[in-house]
Each structure stands twice: as structure tokens, then as C-alpha cells.
mmCIF file of C-alpha atoms in Angstrom:
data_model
loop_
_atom_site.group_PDB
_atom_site.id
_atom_site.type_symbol
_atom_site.label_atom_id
_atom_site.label_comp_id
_atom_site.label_asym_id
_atom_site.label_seq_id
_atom_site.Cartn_x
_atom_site.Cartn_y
_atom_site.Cartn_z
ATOM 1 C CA UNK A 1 0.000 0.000 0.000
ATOM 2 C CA UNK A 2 1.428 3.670 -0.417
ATOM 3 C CA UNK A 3 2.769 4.692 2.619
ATOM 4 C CA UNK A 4 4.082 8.584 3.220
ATOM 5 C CA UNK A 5 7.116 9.294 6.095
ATOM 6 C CA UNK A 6 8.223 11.954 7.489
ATOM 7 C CA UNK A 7 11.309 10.829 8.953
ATOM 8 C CA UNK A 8 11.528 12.899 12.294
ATOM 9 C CA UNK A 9 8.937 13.010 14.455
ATOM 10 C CA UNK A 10 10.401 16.164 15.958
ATOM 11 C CA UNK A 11 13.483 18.186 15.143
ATOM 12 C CA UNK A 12 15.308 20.988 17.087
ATOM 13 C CA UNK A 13 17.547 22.909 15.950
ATOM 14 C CA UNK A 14 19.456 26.229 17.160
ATOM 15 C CA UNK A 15 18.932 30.038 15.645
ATOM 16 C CA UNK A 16 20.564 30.498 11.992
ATOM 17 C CA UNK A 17 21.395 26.790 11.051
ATOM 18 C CA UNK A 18 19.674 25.113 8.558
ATOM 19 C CA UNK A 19 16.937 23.028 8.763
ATOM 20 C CA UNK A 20 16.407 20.179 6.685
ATOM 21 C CA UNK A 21 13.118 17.758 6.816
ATOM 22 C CA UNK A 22 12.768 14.641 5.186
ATOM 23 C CA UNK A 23 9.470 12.878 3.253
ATOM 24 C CA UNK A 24 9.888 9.772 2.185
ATOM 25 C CA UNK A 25 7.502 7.715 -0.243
ATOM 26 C CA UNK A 26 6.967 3.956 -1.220
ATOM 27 C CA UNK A 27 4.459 2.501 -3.952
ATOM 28 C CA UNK A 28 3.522 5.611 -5.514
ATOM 29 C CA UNK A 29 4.755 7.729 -8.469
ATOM 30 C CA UNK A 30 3.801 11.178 -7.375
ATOM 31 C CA UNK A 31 3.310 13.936 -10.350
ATOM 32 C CA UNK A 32 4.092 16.836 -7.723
ATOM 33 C CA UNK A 33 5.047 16.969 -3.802
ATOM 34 C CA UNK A 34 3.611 19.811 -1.883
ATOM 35 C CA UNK A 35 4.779 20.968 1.590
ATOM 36 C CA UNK A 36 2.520 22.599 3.996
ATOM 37 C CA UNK A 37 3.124 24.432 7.316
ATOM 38 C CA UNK A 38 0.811 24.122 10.485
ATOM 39 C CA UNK A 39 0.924 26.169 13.497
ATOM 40 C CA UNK A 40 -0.929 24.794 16.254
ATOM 41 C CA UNK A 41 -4.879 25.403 16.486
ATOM 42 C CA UNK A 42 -4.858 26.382 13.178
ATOM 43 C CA UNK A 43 -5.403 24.862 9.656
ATOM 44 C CA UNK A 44 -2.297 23.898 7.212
ATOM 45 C CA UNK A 45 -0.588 27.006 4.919
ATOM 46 C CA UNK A 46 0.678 26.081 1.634
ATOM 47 C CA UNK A 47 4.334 26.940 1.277
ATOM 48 C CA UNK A 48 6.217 24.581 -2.437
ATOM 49 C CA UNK A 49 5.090 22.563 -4.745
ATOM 50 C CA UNK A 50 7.615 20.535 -6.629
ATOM 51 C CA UNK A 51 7.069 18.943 -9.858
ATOM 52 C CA UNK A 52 8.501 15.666 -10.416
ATOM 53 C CA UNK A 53 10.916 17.159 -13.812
ATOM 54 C CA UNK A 54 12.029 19.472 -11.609
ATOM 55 C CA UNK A 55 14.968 18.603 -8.959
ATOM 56 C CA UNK A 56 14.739 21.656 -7.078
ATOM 57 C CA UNK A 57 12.648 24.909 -6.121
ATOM 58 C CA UNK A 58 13.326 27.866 -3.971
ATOM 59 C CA UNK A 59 11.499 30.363 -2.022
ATOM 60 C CA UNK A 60 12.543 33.020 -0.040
ATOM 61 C CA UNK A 61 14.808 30.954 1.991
ATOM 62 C CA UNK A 62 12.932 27.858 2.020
ATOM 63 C CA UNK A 63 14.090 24.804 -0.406
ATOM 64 C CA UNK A 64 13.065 21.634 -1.784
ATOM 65 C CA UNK A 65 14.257 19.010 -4.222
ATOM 66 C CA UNK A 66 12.759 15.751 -5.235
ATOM 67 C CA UNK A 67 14.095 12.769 -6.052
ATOM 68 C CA UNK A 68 11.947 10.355 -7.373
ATOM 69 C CA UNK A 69 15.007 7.667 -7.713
ATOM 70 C CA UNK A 70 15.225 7.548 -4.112
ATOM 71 C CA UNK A 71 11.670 8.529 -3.734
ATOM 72 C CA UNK A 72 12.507 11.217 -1.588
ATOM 73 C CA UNK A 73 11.895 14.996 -0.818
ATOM 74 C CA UNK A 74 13.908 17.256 1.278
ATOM 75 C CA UNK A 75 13.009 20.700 2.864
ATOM 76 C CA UNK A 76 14.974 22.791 4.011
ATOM 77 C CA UNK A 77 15.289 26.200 5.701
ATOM 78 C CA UNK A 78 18.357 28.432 5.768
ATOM 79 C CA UNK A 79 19.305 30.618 8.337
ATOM 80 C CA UNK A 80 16.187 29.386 10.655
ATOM 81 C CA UNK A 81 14.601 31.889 13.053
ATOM 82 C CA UNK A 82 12.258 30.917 15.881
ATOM 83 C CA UNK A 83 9.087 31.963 14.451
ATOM 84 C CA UNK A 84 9.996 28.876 11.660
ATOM 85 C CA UNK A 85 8.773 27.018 14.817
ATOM 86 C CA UNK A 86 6.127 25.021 13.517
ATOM 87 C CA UNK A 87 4.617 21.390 11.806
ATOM 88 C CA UNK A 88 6.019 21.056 8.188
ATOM 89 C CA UNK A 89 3.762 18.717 6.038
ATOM 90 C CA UNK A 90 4.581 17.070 2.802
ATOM 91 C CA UNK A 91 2.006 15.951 0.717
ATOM 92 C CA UNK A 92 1.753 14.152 -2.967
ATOM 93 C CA UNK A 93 -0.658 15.247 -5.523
ATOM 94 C CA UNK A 94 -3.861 14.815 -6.398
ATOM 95 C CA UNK A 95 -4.841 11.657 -4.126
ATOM 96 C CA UNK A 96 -3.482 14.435 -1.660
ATOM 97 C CA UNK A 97 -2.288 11.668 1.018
ATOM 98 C CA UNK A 98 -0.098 13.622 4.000
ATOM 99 C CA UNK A 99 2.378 13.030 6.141
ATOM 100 C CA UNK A 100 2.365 12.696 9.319
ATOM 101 C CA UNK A 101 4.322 16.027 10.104
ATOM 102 C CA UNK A 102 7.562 17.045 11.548
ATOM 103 C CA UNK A 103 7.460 19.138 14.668
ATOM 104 C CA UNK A 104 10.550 22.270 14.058
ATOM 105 C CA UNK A 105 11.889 23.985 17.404
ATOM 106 C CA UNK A 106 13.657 26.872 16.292
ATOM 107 C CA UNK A 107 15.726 27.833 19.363
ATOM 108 C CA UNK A 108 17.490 31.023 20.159
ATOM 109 C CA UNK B 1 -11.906 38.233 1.483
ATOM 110 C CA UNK B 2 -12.551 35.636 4.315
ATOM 111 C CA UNK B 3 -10.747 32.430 2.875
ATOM 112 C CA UNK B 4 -12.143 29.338 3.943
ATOM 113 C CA UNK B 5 -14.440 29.366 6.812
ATOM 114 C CA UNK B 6 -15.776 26.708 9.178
ATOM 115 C CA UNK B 7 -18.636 25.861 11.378
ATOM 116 C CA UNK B 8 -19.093 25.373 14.069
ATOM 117 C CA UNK B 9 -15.481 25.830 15.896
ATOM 118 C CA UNK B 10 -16.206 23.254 18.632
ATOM 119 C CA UNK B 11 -19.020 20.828 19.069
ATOM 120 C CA UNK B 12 -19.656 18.015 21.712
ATOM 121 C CA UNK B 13 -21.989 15.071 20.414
ATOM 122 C CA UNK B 14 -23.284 11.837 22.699
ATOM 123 C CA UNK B 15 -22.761 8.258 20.913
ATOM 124 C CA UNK B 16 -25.764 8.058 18.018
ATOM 125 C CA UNK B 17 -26.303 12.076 17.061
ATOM 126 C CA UNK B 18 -26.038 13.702 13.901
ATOM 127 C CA UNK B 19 -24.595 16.586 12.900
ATOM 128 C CA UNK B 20 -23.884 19.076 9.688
ATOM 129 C CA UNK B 21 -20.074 20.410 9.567
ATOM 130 C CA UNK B 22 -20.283 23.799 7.093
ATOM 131 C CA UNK B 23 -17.433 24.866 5.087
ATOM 132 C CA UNK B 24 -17.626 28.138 3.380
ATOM 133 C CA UNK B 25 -14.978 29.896 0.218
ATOM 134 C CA UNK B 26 -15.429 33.124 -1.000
ATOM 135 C CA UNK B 27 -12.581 32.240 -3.686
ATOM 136 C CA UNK B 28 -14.767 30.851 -6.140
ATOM 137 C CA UNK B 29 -12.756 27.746 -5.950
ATOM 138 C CA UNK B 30 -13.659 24.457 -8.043
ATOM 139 C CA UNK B 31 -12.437 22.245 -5.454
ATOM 140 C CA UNK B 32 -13.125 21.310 -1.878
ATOM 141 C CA UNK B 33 -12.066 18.927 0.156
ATOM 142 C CA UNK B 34 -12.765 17.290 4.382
ATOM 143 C CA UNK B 35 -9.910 15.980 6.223
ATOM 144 C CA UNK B 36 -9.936 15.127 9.368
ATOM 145 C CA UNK B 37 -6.920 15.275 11.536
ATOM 146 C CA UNK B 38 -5.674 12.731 14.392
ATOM 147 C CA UNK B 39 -2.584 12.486 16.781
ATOM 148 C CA UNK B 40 0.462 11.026 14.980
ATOM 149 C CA UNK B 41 -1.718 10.505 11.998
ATOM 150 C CA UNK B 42 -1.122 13.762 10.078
ATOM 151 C CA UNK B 43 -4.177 14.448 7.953
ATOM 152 C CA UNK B 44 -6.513 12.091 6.213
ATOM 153 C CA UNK B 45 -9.420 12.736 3.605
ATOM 154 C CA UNK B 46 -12.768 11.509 3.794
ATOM 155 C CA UNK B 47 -14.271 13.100 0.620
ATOM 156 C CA UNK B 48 -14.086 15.885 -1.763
ATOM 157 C CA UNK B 49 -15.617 17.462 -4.624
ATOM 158 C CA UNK B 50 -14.498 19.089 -8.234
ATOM 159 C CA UNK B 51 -17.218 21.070 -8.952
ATOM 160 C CA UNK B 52 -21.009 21.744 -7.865
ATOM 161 C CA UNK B 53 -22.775 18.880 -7.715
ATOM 162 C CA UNK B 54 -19.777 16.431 -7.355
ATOM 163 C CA UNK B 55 -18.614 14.633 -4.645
ATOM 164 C CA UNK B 56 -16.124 11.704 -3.947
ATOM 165 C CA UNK B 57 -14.612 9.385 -1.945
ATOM 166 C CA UNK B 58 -11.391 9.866 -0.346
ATOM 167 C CA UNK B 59 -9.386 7.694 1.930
ATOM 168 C CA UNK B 60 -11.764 7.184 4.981
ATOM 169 C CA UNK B 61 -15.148 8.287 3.824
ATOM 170 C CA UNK B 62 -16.923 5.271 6.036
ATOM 171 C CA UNK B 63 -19.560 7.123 8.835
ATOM 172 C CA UNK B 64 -19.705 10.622 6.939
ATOM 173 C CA UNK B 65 -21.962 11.720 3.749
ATOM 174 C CA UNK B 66 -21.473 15.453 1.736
ATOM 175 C CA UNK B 67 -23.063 17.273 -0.392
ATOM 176 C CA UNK B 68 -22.368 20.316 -2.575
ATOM 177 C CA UNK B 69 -25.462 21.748 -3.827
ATOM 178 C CA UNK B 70 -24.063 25.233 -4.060
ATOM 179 C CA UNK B 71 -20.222 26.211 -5.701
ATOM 180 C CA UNK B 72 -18.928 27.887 -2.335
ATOM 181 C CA UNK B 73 -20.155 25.549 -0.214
ATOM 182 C CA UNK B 74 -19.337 21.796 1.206
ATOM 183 C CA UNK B 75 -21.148 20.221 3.739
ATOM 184 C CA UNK B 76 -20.115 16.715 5.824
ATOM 185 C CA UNK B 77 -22.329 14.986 7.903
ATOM 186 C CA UNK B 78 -22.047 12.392 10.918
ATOM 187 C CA UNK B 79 -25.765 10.258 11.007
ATOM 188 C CA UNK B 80 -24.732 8.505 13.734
ATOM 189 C CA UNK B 81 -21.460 9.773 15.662
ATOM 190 C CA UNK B 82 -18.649 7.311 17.410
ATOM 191 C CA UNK B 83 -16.476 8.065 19.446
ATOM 192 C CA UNK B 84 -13.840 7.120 16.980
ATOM 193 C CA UNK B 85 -14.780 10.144 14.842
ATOM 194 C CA UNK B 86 -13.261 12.600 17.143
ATOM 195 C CA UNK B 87 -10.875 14.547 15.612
ATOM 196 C CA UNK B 88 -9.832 17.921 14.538
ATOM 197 C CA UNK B 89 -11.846 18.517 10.990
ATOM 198 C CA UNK B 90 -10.685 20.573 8.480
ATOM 199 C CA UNK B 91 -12.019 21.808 5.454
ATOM 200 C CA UNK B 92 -9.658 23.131 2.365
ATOM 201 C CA UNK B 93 -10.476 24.379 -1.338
ATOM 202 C CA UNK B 94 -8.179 24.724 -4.290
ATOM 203 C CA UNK B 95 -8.463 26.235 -7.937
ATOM 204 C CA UNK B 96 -6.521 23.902 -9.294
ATOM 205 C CA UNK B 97 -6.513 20.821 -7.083
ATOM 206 C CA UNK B 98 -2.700 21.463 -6.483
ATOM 207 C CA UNK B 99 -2.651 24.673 -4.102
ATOM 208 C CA UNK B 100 -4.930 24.367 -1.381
ATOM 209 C CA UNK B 101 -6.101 27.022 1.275
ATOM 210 C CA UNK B 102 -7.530 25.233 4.403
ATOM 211 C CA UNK B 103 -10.018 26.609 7.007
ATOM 212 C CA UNK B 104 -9.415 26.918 10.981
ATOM 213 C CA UNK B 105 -10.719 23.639 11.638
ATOM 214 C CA UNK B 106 -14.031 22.065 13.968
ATOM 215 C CA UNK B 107 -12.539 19.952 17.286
ATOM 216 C CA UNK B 108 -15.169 17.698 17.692
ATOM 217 C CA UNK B 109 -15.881 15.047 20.037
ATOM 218 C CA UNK B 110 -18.321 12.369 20.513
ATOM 219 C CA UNK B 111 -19.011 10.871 24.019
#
């Protein structure tokens, strides 16, 4: 069956490094990966989509790649600050099946 | 512009009620969508819709029913709440079916 991972459960990390979150997929050929960001109490925000011809997109200073050989995406953010505190969500395409979340501290 | 809006916020049901979750877009979306959320079980859909008049099943639709009779809004009922459908619902709609803008979500629980 298709299962989706987000590797860590939680992650903390100190102010100005770089985070980096993992989603991992098995049996399934996503078209696109999108990652989301929750803060608690409130619904998910939609941050990248990623197509699956393209190895890498960048926002701001957020970044993803996708590799569909390993079946892998990879977030990250540069130079973190503490409001990047949050749940990060990845999530493949239409069938729109999420992860289970990764929990960033940002600490300062 | 309000987004996506939800009601009610909270709601407390006994074993056997029913109840009507709204879910409002002033985006004039095509898409809309019910998840419901869980503890360690990130977010899961129950049905959705791609257009007026359209609805489908999604992962775990077993227990609920929609209906979208009008463009902006998406309705999910419970005919006869569990206890195992309390959760955090949300409630998300998308132009495109990529993109999608989610509402502030219903805690509900069933005694």
C-alpha cells in the first residue's frame, strides 16, 4: 500500500542553522510533492510545490528538491529563526495523502 | 476576502447524534475537500468534490456523507457519531486541485 514518512517526528535545531526535513515515499509515483506548514490550532498554509521534472525549487529561503530515484523529498530552511517554529507537512498530488508532520523547534 | 471558513469551531456530540459540519470559500474555488486530523496521523481525507454537484470518496469516507449543492459551499455529515470520529476537521479548497487554502478547523468530540 502507499505509505508517506516523514522521517523525524520532531526536530530541534538552534537560531541560523539550517533546517532540513525529510518525506519519504513507497508505492507511488507522485506527479508533484507539496509541503505545507501548520501552526498549532490552526489549519495547514501552503508553502512549495515541486514537480517531479524538476529537482529543485526555492522560495525566499525555504528549499526543496525531489528525487523520485530515491523517492525522496527534502526541505529545508536556511538561516532558521524561531518563528519557523512550527509542523512542516509534505504531501503528494492529487490523491493528496499527507504526512504525518515534523514538529521544528527553532531555538534562540 | 474571508478564505475558507468553518462551522461550528467546537461541538460536543453523545454516541448516536447527527450533525452538519459547514465549510464556506469566497474564492470561487472548483475544489473542496474534508480531512480530518488525528494524533500522529497527520491528515486524512474523507471526501471531496471538483465542482457543484460532485462529490467523492477519499481515503476514509466510512460514517460521513457530503453534499455540494451550491459552488462555495461543502457540507459533511455524521448520522450517527462514534467516538472514533473525534478529531480535529478541516475543510480546504483549491483552484486547481494542487494549491490548497484550508479553514481553521471544527474539534469535535463524541461521548
Amino acid at each position: 500500500s502507499q505509505k508517506i514518512e516523514q522521517n523525524s517526528e520532531a526536530l530541534n535545531i538552534q537560531e541560523g542553522k539550517t533546517a532540513t526535513l525529510t518525506c519519504n515515499y513507497t508505492n507511488y509515483s507522485p506527479a508533484y510533492l507539496q509541503w505545507y506548514r501548520q501552526d498549532p490550532g490552526r489549519g495547514p498554509v501552503f508553502l512549495l510545490l515541486i514537480r517531479e521534472n524538476e529537482k529543485e525549487k526555492r522560495k525566499e529561503r525555504l528549499k526543496v528538491t525531489f528525487d523520485t530515484t530515491l523517492k525522496q523529498s527534502l526541505f529545508h530552511i536556511t538561516a532558521s529563526q524561531p518563528a519557523d517554529s512550527a509542523t512542516y507537512l509534505c504531501a503528494l498530488d492529487n490523491d493528496m495523502r499527507f504526512g504525518a508532520g515534523t514538529r521544528l523547534t527553532v531555538k534562540p | 476576502n474571508a478564505g475558507v471558513t468553518q462551522t461550528p469551531k467546537f461541538r460536543v456530540l453523545k454516541t448516536g447524534q447527527s450533525m452538519t459540519l459547514l465549510c464556506a470559500q469566497d474564492m470561487n474555488h472548483e475544489y473542496m475537500y474534508w480531512y480530518r486530523q488525528d494524533p500522529g496521523m497527520g491528515l486524512r481525507l474523507i471526501h471531496y468534490s471538483v465542482g457543484e454537484g460532485t462529490t467523492a470518496k477519499g481515503e476514509v469516507p466510512d460514517g460521513y456523507n457530503v453534499s455540494r449543492l451550491k459552488k462555495q459551499n461543502f457540507l459533511l455529515g455524521l448520522e450517527s457519531a462514534a467516538p472514533s470520529q473525534t478529531s480535529v476537521y478541516f475543510c480546504a479548497s483549491s483552484n486547481t486541485g494542487n494549491e490548497q487554502f484550508f479553514g481553521p478547523g471544527t474539534r469535535l468530540t463524541v461521548l
